[in-house]
Amino acid sequence: NAGVTQTPKFQVLKTGQSMTLQCAQDMNHNSMYWYRQDPGMGLRLIYYSASEGTTDKGEVPNGYNVSRLNKREFSLRLESAAPSQTSVYFCASKRRTALSGANVLTFGAGSRLTVL
Amino acid sequence: ILNVEQSPQSLHVQEGDSTNFTCSFPSSNFYALHWYRWETAKSPEALFVMTLNGDEKKKGRISATLNTKEGYSYLYIKGSQPEDSATYLCASGGGADGLTFGKGTHLIIQP
């Protein structure tokens, strides 16, 4: 059971280049998320998709676009990369715990992006 | 956007000692409080989810409590071991729009 898979794990871009981070989950989760992690800032939500066919902005959406291709896949696109987007990006999906009913996030391994 | 705060930011503890740290969150419109353990070069892993005021959860030497009326949660580690070294994240929310994370407490256990 792979869980949440992100690709690529590492990427170096030049300012102005575009790229897409891919995320797929095999747990039949409805909700998927993209977070970025920066030193001293914790995890900040970029975009999320509560269900297939819907996407919504999180705390720091500027400079990003997302696509919920199907229930399994949620991609994050940088149209024109900037140095401020140098970060580690985490994709996550949500399951429902049996006892509490609250939703726990399962994270991917992260994608380290450097924009020069 | 919720304001979730954790303290201290970092903590050095001697092996064998017990320790605890704090997460504060808005008490209004509370849904759930999560604790995650994040080891270097890995992804965060869920420790606990709590939803009810007074909830207490335990997993081995790690436990957590929740006070939703005053908006805080404590994480306790008893008899710290080197493998407990990690960043501990708390997060509030959990509805359809995801979780808001604190900045974490970076715990270092010194042999």
PDB file of C-alpha atoms in Angstrom:
ATOM      1  CA  ASN A   1       0.000   0.000   0.000  1.00  0.00           C
ATOM      2  CA  ALA A   2       1.856   3.079  -1.274  1.00  0.00           C
ATOM      3  CA  GLY A   3      -0.242   5.746   0.492  1.00  0.00           C
ATOM      4  CA  VAL A   4       0.520   9.205  -0.899  1.00  0.00           C
ATOM      5  CA  THR A   5       3.099   9.416  -3.670  1.00  0.00           C
ATOM      6  CA  GLN A   6       4.688  12.680  -4.794  1.00  0.00           C
ATOM      7  CA  THR A   7       6.921  13.338  -7.762  1.00  0.00           C
ATOM      8  CA  PRO A   8       9.509  14.636  -8.266  1.00  0.00           C
ATOM      9  CA  LYS A   9      11.378  14.448  -4.957  1.00  0.00           C
ATOM     10  CA  PHE A  10      13.812  17.166  -5.989  1.00  0.00           C
ATOM     11  CA  GLN A  11      13.708  19.851  -8.659  1.00  0.00           C
ATOM     12  CA  VAL A  12      15.792  22.899  -9.510  1.00  0.00           C
ATOM     13  CA  LEU A  13      14.202  25.589 -11.644  1.00  0.00           C
ATOM     14  CA  LYS A  14      15.247  28.921 -13.026  1.00  0.00           C
ATOM     15  CA  THR A  15      13.119  31.970 -12.358  1.00  0.00           C
ATOM     16  CA  GLY A  16      10.248  32.097 -14.833  1.00  0.00           C
ATOM     17  CA  GLN A  17      10.206  28.382 -15.632  1.00  0.00           C
ATOM     18  CA  SER A  18       7.089  26.344 -15.075  1.00  0.00           C
ATOM     19  CA  MET A  19       6.610  22.920 -13.579  1.00  0.00           C
ATOM     20  CA  THR A  20       3.997  20.619 -12.110  1.00  0.00           C
ATOM     21  CA  LEU A  21       4.236  18.634  -8.902  1.00  0.00           C
ATOM     22  CA  GLN A  22       2.293  15.397  -9.080  1.00  0.00           C
ATOM     23  CA  CYS A  23       0.485  13.714  -6.205  1.00  0.00           C
ATOM     24  CA  ALA A  24      -1.464  10.475  -6.136  1.00  0.00           C
ATOM     25  CA  GLN A  25      -3.087   8.540  -3.313  1.00  0.00           C
ATOM     26  CA  ASP A  26      -4.364   4.990  -3.348  1.00  0.00           C
ATOM     27  CA  MET A  27      -6.414   5.101  -0.153  1.00  0.00           C
ATOM     28  CA  ASN A  28      -9.694   6.198  -1.746  1.00  0.00           C
ATOM     29  CA  HIS A  29      -9.586   9.474   0.212  1.00  0.00           C
ATOM     30  CA  ASN A  30     -11.940  12.231  -0.816  1.00  0.00           C
ATOM     31  CA  SER A  31      -9.899  15.258   0.235  1.00  0.00           C
ATOM     32  CA  MET A  32      -6.415  16.217  -0.885  1.00  0.00           C
ATOM     33  CA  TYR A  33      -4.121  19.093   0.071  1.00  0.00           C
ATOM     34  CA  TRP A  34      -0.946  20.886  -0.897  1.00  0.00           C
ATOM     35  CA  TYR A  35       1.179  22.419   1.859  1.00  0.00           C
ATOM     36  CA  ARG A  36       4.505  24.194   1.738  1.00  0.00           C
ATOM     37  CA  GLN A  37       7.054  24.086   4.511  1.00  0.00           C
ATOM     38  CA  ASP A  38       9.526  26.894   5.072  1.00  0.00           C
ATOM     39  CA  PRO A  39      11.985  27.339   7.939  1.00  0.00           C
ATOM     40  CA  GLY A  40      10.319  29.005  10.898  1.00  0.00           C
ATOM     41  CA  MET A  41       6.932  29.030   9.183  1.00  0.00           C
ATOM     42  CA  GLY A  42       5.550  25.564   9.753  1.00  0.00           C
ATOM     43  CA  LEU A  43       3.228  23.993   7.200  1.00  0.00           C
ATOM     44  CA  ARG A  44       1.042  26.412   5.253  1.00  0.00           C
ATOM     45  CA  LEU A  45      -1.880  25.367   3.122  1.00  0.00           C
ATOM     46  CA  ILE A  46      -1.633  26.352  -0.549  1.00  0.00           C
ATOM     47  CA  TYR A  47      -4.704  24.724  -2.090  1.00  0.00           C
ATOM     48  CA  TYR A  48      -7.041  21.915  -1.230  1.00  0.00           C
ATOM     49  CA  SER A  49      -9.647  19.769  -2.891  1.00  0.00           C
ATOM     50  CA  ALA A  50     -12.478  18.604  -0.668  1.00  0.00           C
ATOM     51  CA  SER A  51     -13.730  16.192  -3.322  1.00  0.00           C
ATOM     52  CA  GLU A  52     -13.199  15.260  -6.929  1.00  0.00           C
ATOM     53  CA  GLY A  53     -14.061  18.194  -9.155  1.00  0.00           C
ATOM     54  CA  THR A  54     -13.605  20.916  -6.534  1.00  0.00           C
ATOM     55  CA  THR A  55     -10.602  23.010  -5.538  1.00  0.00           C
ATOM     56  CA  ASP A  56     -10.228  25.910  -3.114  1.00  0.00           C
ATOM     57  CA  LYS A  57      -7.551  28.353  -2.068  1.00  0.00           C
ATOM     58  CA  GLY A  58      -5.734  27.956   1.188  1.00  0.00           C
ATOM     59  CA  GLU A  59      -3.578  30.413   3.089  1.00  0.00           C
ATOM     60  CA  VAL A  60      -0.884  31.036   0.434  1.00  0.00           C
ATOM     61  CA  PRO A  61      -2.306  30.349  -3.067  1.00  0.00           C
ATOM     62  CA  ASN A  62      -0.631  33.136  -5.050  1.00  0.00           C
ATOM     63  CA  GLY A  63       1.605  31.882  -7.850  1.00  0.00           C
ATOM     64  CA  TYR A  64       0.087  28.399  -7.906  1.00  0.00           C
ATOM     65  CA  ASN A  65      -2.649  26.524  -9.699  1.00  0.00           C
ATOM     66  CA  VAL A  66      -4.046  23.084  -8.994  1.00  0.00           C
ATOM     67  CA  SER A  67      -5.924  20.356 -10.806  1.00  0.00           C
ATOM     68  CA  ARG A  68      -7.897  17.536  -9.257  1.00  0.00           C
ATOM     69  CA  LEU A  69      -7.604  15.196 -12.198  1.00  0.00           C
ATOM     70  CA  ASN A  70      -9.628  12.391 -10.606  1.00  0.00           C
ATOM     71  CA  LYS A  71     -10.165  11.036  -7.125  1.00  0.00           C
ATOM     72  CA  ARG A  72      -6.595   9.750  -6.914  1.00  0.00           C
ATOM     73  CA  GLU A  73      -4.581  12.641  -8.317  1.00  0.00           C
ATOM     74  CA  PHE A  74      -4.064  16.257  -7.300  1.00  0.00           C
ATOM     75  CA  SER A  75      -1.371  18.274  -9.068  1.00  0.00           C
ATOM     76  CA  LEU A  76       0.216  21.611  -8.184  1.00  0.00           C
ATOM     77  CA  ARG A  77       1.503  23.865 -10.950  1.00  0.00           C
ATOM     78  CA  LEU A  78       3.907  26.766 -10.809  1.00  0.00           C
ATOM     79  CA  GLU A  79       3.327  28.768 -13.986  1.00  0.00           C
ATOM     80  CA  SER A  80       6.275  31.149 -13.581  1.00  0.00           C
ATOM     81  CA  ALA A  81       8.512  30.094 -10.742  1.00  0.00           C
ATOM     82  CA  ALA A  82       9.977  32.703  -8.399  1.00  0.00           C
ATOM     83  CA  PRO A  83      12.757  32.373  -5.801  1.00  0.00           C
ATOM     84  CA  SER A  84      10.119  32.925  -3.085  1.00  0.00           C
ATOM     85  CA  GLN A  85       8.640  29.569  -4.095  1.00  0.00           C
ATOM     86  CA  THR A  86      11.766  27.736  -3.016  1.00  0.00           C
ATOM     87  CA  SER A  87      10.339  25.381  -0.430  1.00  0.00           C
ATOM     88  CA  VAL A  88       9.489  21.813   0.459  1.00  0.00           C
ATOM     89  CA  TYR A  89       6.047  20.888  -0.780  1.00  0.00           C
ATOM     90  CA  PHE A  90       3.903  18.245   0.848  1.00  0.00           C
ATOM     91  CA  CYS A  91       0.837  16.639  -0.580  1.00  0.00           C
ATOM     92  CA  ALA A  92      -1.620  15.099   1.865  1.00  0.00           C
ATOM     93  CA  SER A  93      -4.912  13.301   1.789  1.00  0.00           C
ATOM     94  CA  LYS A  94      -7.518  12.802   4.421  1.00  0.00           C
ATOM     95  CA  ARG A  95      -9.039   9.703   5.926  1.00  0.00           C
ATOM     96  CA  ARG A  96     -11.635   9.383   8.637  1.00  0.00           C
ATOM     97  CA  THR A  97     -10.598   7.707  11.888  1.00  0.00           C
ATOM     98  CA  ALA A  98     -12.863   4.982  13.157  1.00  0.00           C
ATOM     99  CA  LEU A  99     -13.267   6.190  16.735  1.00  0.00           C
ATOM    100  CA  SER A 100     -13.234   9.956  16.780  1.00  0.00           C
ATOM    101  CA  GLY A 101     -14.749  10.788  13.453  1.00  0.00           C
ATOM    102  CA  ALA A 102     -12.108  13.446  12.973  1.00  0.00           C
ATOM    103  CA  ASN A 103     -10.051  13.477   9.827  1.00  0.00           C
ATOM    104  CA  VAL A 104      -6.354  12.615   9.918  1.00  0.00           C
ATOM    105  CA  LEU A 105      -3.942  13.710   7.212  1.00  0.00           C
ATOM    106  CA  THR A 106      -1.635  11.228   5.502  1.00  0.00           C
ATOM    107  CA  PHE A 107       1.364  12.960   3.974  1.00  0.00           C
ATOM    108  CA  GLY A 108       3.539  12.233   1.012  1.00  0.00           C
ATOM    109  CA  ALA A 109       7.325  12.217   1.324  1.00  0.00           C
ATOM    110  CA  GLY A 110       7.715  15.799   0.140  1.00  0.00           C
ATOM    111  CA  SER A 111       9.156  17.530  -2.927  1.00  0.00           C
ATOM    112  CA  ARG A 112      12.090  19.875  -2.460  1.00  0.00           C
ATOM    113  CA  LEU A 113      11.969  22.698  -4.990  1.00  0.00           C
ATOM    114  CA  THR A 114      14.709  25.254  -5.511  1.00  0.00           C
ATOM    115  CA  VAL A 115      14.153  28.271  -7.731  1.00  0.00           C
ATOM    116  CA  LEU A 116      17.310  30.086  -8.771  1.00  0.00           C
TER     117      LEU A 116
ATOM    118  CA  ILE B   1      -7.233  31.161   8.899  1.00  0.00           C
ATOM    119  CA  LEU B   2      -6.835  29.893  12.453  1.00  0.00           C
ATOM    120  CA  ASN B   3      -4.019  31.045  14.711  1.00  0.00           C
ATOM    121  CA  VAL B   4      -2.334  27.970  16.151  1.00  0.00           C
ATOM    122  CA  GLU B   5       0.668  28.588  18.366  1.00  0.00           C
ATOM    123  CA  GLN B   6       3.155  26.190  19.906  1.00  0.00           C
ATOM    124  CA  SER B   7       5.671  26.661  22.660  1.00  0.00           C
ATOM    125  CA  PRO B   8       8.493  26.339  23.161  1.00  0.00           C
ATOM    126  CA  GLN B   9       9.935  26.583  19.667  1.00  0.00           C
ATOM    127  CA  SER B  10      12.744  24.196  20.608  1.00  0.00           C
ATOM    128  CA  LEU B  11      13.604  22.082  23.588  1.00  0.00           C
ATOM    129  CA  HIS B  12      16.679  20.155  24.717  1.00  0.00           C
ATOM    130  CA  VAL B  13      15.960  17.344  27.158  1.00  0.00           C
ATOM    131  CA  GLN B  14      18.243  14.832  28.817  1.00  0.00           C
ATOM    132  CA  GLU B  15      17.601  11.185  28.031  1.00  0.00           C
ATOM    133  CA  GLY B  16      15.338   9.714  30.670  1.00  0.00           C
ATOM    134  CA  ASP B  17      13.732  13.016  31.646  1.00  0.00           C
ATOM    135  CA  SER B  18      10.072  13.739  31.051  1.00  0.00           C
ATOM    136  CA  THR B  19       8.907  16.795  29.171  1.00  0.00           C
ATOM    137  CA  ASN B  20       5.843  18.531  27.866  1.00  0.00           C
ATOM    138  CA  PHE B  21       4.934  21.302  25.456  1.00  0.00           C
ATOM    139  CA  THR B  22       1.927  23.364  24.580  1.00  0.00           C
ATOM    140  CA  CYS B  23      -0.372  24.082  21.680  1.00  0.00           C
ATOM    141  CA  SER B  24      -2.887  26.918  21.826  1.00  0.00           C
ATOM    142  CA  PHE B  25      -5.700  27.373  19.352  1.00  0.00           C
ATOM    143  CA  PRO B  26      -8.936  29.349  18.960  1.00  0.00           C
ATOM    144  CA  SER B  27     -11.621  27.867  21.195  1.00  0.00           C
ATOM    145  CA  SER B  28     -14.492  29.134  19.058  1.00  0.00           C
ATOM    146  CA  ASN B  29     -15.850  26.856  16.317  1.00  0.00           C
ATOM    147  CA  PHE B  30     -13.555  24.081  17.462  1.00  0.00           C
ATOM    148  CA  TYR B  31     -13.580  20.881  15.395  1.00  0.00           C
ATOM    149  CA  ALA B  32     -10.524  18.798  16.215  1.00  0.00           C
ATOM    150  CA  LEU B  33      -6.976  19.054  17.494  1.00  0.00           C
ATOM    151  CA  HIS B  34      -4.240  16.956  15.930  1.00  0.00           C
ATOM    152  CA  TRP B  35      -0.697  16.125  16.995  1.00  0.00           C
ATOM    153  CA  TYR B  36       1.867  14.976  14.420  1.00  0.00           C
ATOM    154  CA  ARG B  37       5.399  13.735  14.823  1.00  0.00           C
ATOM    155  CA  TRP B  38       7.851  14.858  12.149  1.00  0.00           C
ATOM    156  CA  GLU B  39      11.283  13.292  11.937  1.00  0.00           C
ATOM    157  CA  THR B  40      14.007  14.875   9.834  1.00  0.00           C
ATOM    158  CA  ALA B  41      13.886  13.828   6.155  1.00  0.00           C
ATOM    159  CA  LYS B  42      10.534  12.114   6.648  1.00  0.00           C
ATOM    160  CA  SER B  43       6.932  13.217   6.364  1.00  0.00           C
ATOM    161  CA  PRO B  44       4.692  14.083   9.326  1.00  0.00           C
ATOM    162  CA  GLU B  45       2.881  11.172  10.931  1.00  0.00           C
ATOM    163  CA  ALA B  46      -0.279  11.456  12.991  1.00  0.00           C
ATOM    164  CA  LEU B  47       0.030  10.808  16.731  1.00  0.00           C
ATOM    165  CA  PHE B  48      -3.354  11.789  18.104  1.00  0.00           C
ATOM    166  CA  VAL B  49      -6.633  13.342  17.122  1.00  0.00           C
ATOM    167  CA  MET B  50      -8.849  14.751  19.850  1.00  0.00           C
ATOM    168  CA  THR B  51     -12.274  16.244  19.520  1.00  0.00           C
ATOM    169  CA  LEU B  52     -13.863  16.451  22.974  1.00  0.00           C
ATOM    170  CA  ASN B  53     -13.039  18.749  25.865  1.00  0.00           C
ATOM    171  CA  GLY B  54     -11.144  16.748  28.451  1.00  0.00           C
ATOM    172  CA  ASP B  55      -9.954  14.157  25.936  1.00  0.00           C
ATOM    173  CA  GLU B  56      -6.782  12.364  26.878  1.00  0.00           C
ATOM    174  CA  LYS B  57      -4.888  10.116  24.477  1.00  0.00           C
ATOM    175  CA  LYS B  58      -1.897   7.874  25.099  1.00  0.00           C
ATOM    176  CA  LYS B  59       0.497   5.961  22.872  1.00  0.00           C
ATOM    177  CA  GLY B  60       3.324   4.298  24.750  1.00  0.00           C
ATOM    178  CA  ARG B  61       5.277   6.989  26.591  1.00  0.00           C
ATOM    179  CA  ILE B  62       3.522   9.849  24.775  1.00  0.00           C
ATOM    180  CA  SER B  63       0.222  11.310  25.879  1.00  0.00           C
ATOM    181  CA  ALA B  64      -1.867  14.375  25.128  1.00  0.00           C
ATOM    182  CA  THR B  65      -4.665  16.316  26.757  1.00  0.00           C
ATOM    183  CA  LEU B  66      -7.207  18.735  25.375  1.00  0.00           C
ATOM    184  CA  ASN B  67      -9.009  21.750  26.825  1.00  0.00           C
ATOM    185  CA  THR B  68     -11.347  23.164  24.194  1.00  0.00           C
ATOM    186  CA  LYS B  69     -12.900  25.772  26.482  1.00  0.00           C
ATOM    187  CA  GLU B  70      -9.628  27.585  27.039  1.00  0.00           C
ATOM    188  CA  GLY B  71      -8.055  26.532  23.746  1.00  0.00           C
ATOM    189  CA  TYR B  72      -4.974  24.533  24.635  1.00  0.00           C
ATOM    190  CA  SER B  73      -3.501  21.067  24.405  1.00  0.00           C
ATOM    191  CA  TYR B  74      -0.460  19.561  26.090  1.00  0.00           C
ATOM    192  CA  LEU B  75       1.780  16.834  24.751  1.00  0.00           C
ATOM    193  CA  TYR B  76       3.721  14.845  27.335  1.00  0.00           C
ATOM    194  CA  ILE B  77       6.662  12.530  26.812  1.00  0.00           C
ATOM    195  CA  LYS B  78       7.650  10.345  29.742  1.00  0.00           C
ATOM    196  CA  GLY B  79      11.201   9.049  30.067  1.00  0.00           C
ATOM    197  CA  SER B  80      12.518  10.639  26.843  1.00  0.00           C
ATOM    198  CA  GLN B  81      14.575   8.455  24.529  1.00  0.00           C
ATOM    199  CA  PRO B  82      16.842   9.520  21.632  1.00  0.00           C
ATOM    200  CA  GLU B  83      14.285   8.227  19.134  1.00  0.00           C
ATOM    201  CA  ASP B  84      11.824  10.820  20.457  1.00  0.00           C
ATOM    202  CA  SER B  85      13.908  13.543  18.826  1.00  0.00           C
ATOM    203  CA  ALA B  86      11.657  15.135  16.221  1.00  0.00           C
ATOM    204  CA  THR B  87       9.504  18.161  15.557  1.00  0.00           C
ATOM    205  CA  TYR B  88       6.057  17.872  17.085  1.00  0.00           C
ATOM    206  CA  LEU B  89       3.311  19.683  15.222  1.00  0.00           C
ATOM    207  CA  CYS B  90      -0.127  20.482  16.425  1.00  0.00           C
ATOM    208  CA  ALA B  91      -2.928  21.462  14.108  1.00  0.00           C
ATOM    209  CA  SER B  92      -6.495  22.609  14.500  1.00  0.00           C
ATOM    210  CA  GLY B  93      -9.409  22.302  12.147  1.00  0.00           C
ATOM    211  CA  GLY B  94     -10.139  19.168  10.207  1.00  0.00           C
ATOM    212  CA  GLY B  95     -13.254  20.065   8.366  1.00  0.00           C
ATOM    213  CA  ALA B  96     -13.295  20.015   4.598  1.00  0.00           C
ATOM    214  CA  ASP B  97     -10.825  22.880   4.389  1.00  0.00           C
ATOM    215  CA  GLY B  98      -7.998  21.050   6.075  1.00  0.00           C
ATOM    216  CA  LEU B  99      -5.837  21.760   9.064  1.00  0.00           C
ATOM    217  CA  THR B 100      -3.994  24.858  10.234  1.00  0.00           C
ATOM    218  CA  PHE B 101      -0.628  23.927  11.695  1.00  0.00           C
ATOM    219  CA  GLY B 102       1.465  25.539  14.369  1.00  0.00           C
ATOM    220  CA  LYS B 103       5.151  26.095  13.721  1.00  0.00           C
ATOM    221  CA  GLY B 104       6.127  23.084  15.790  1.00  0.00           C
ATOM    222  CA  THR B 105       8.261  22.289  18.804  1.00  0.00           C
ATOM    223  CA  HIS B 106      11.684  20.928  17.852  1.00  0.00           C
ATOM    224  CA  LEU B 107      12.657  18.380  20.494  1.00  0.00           C
ATOM    225  CA  ILE B 108      16.238  17.184  20.905  1.00  0.00           C
ATOM    226  CA  ILE B 109      16.978  14.386  23.338  1.00  0.00           C
ATOM    227  CA  GLN B 110      20.542  14.480  24.606  1.00  0.00           C
ATOM    228  CA  PRO B 111      22.145  11.160  25.652  1.00  0.00           C
TER     229      PRO B 111
END
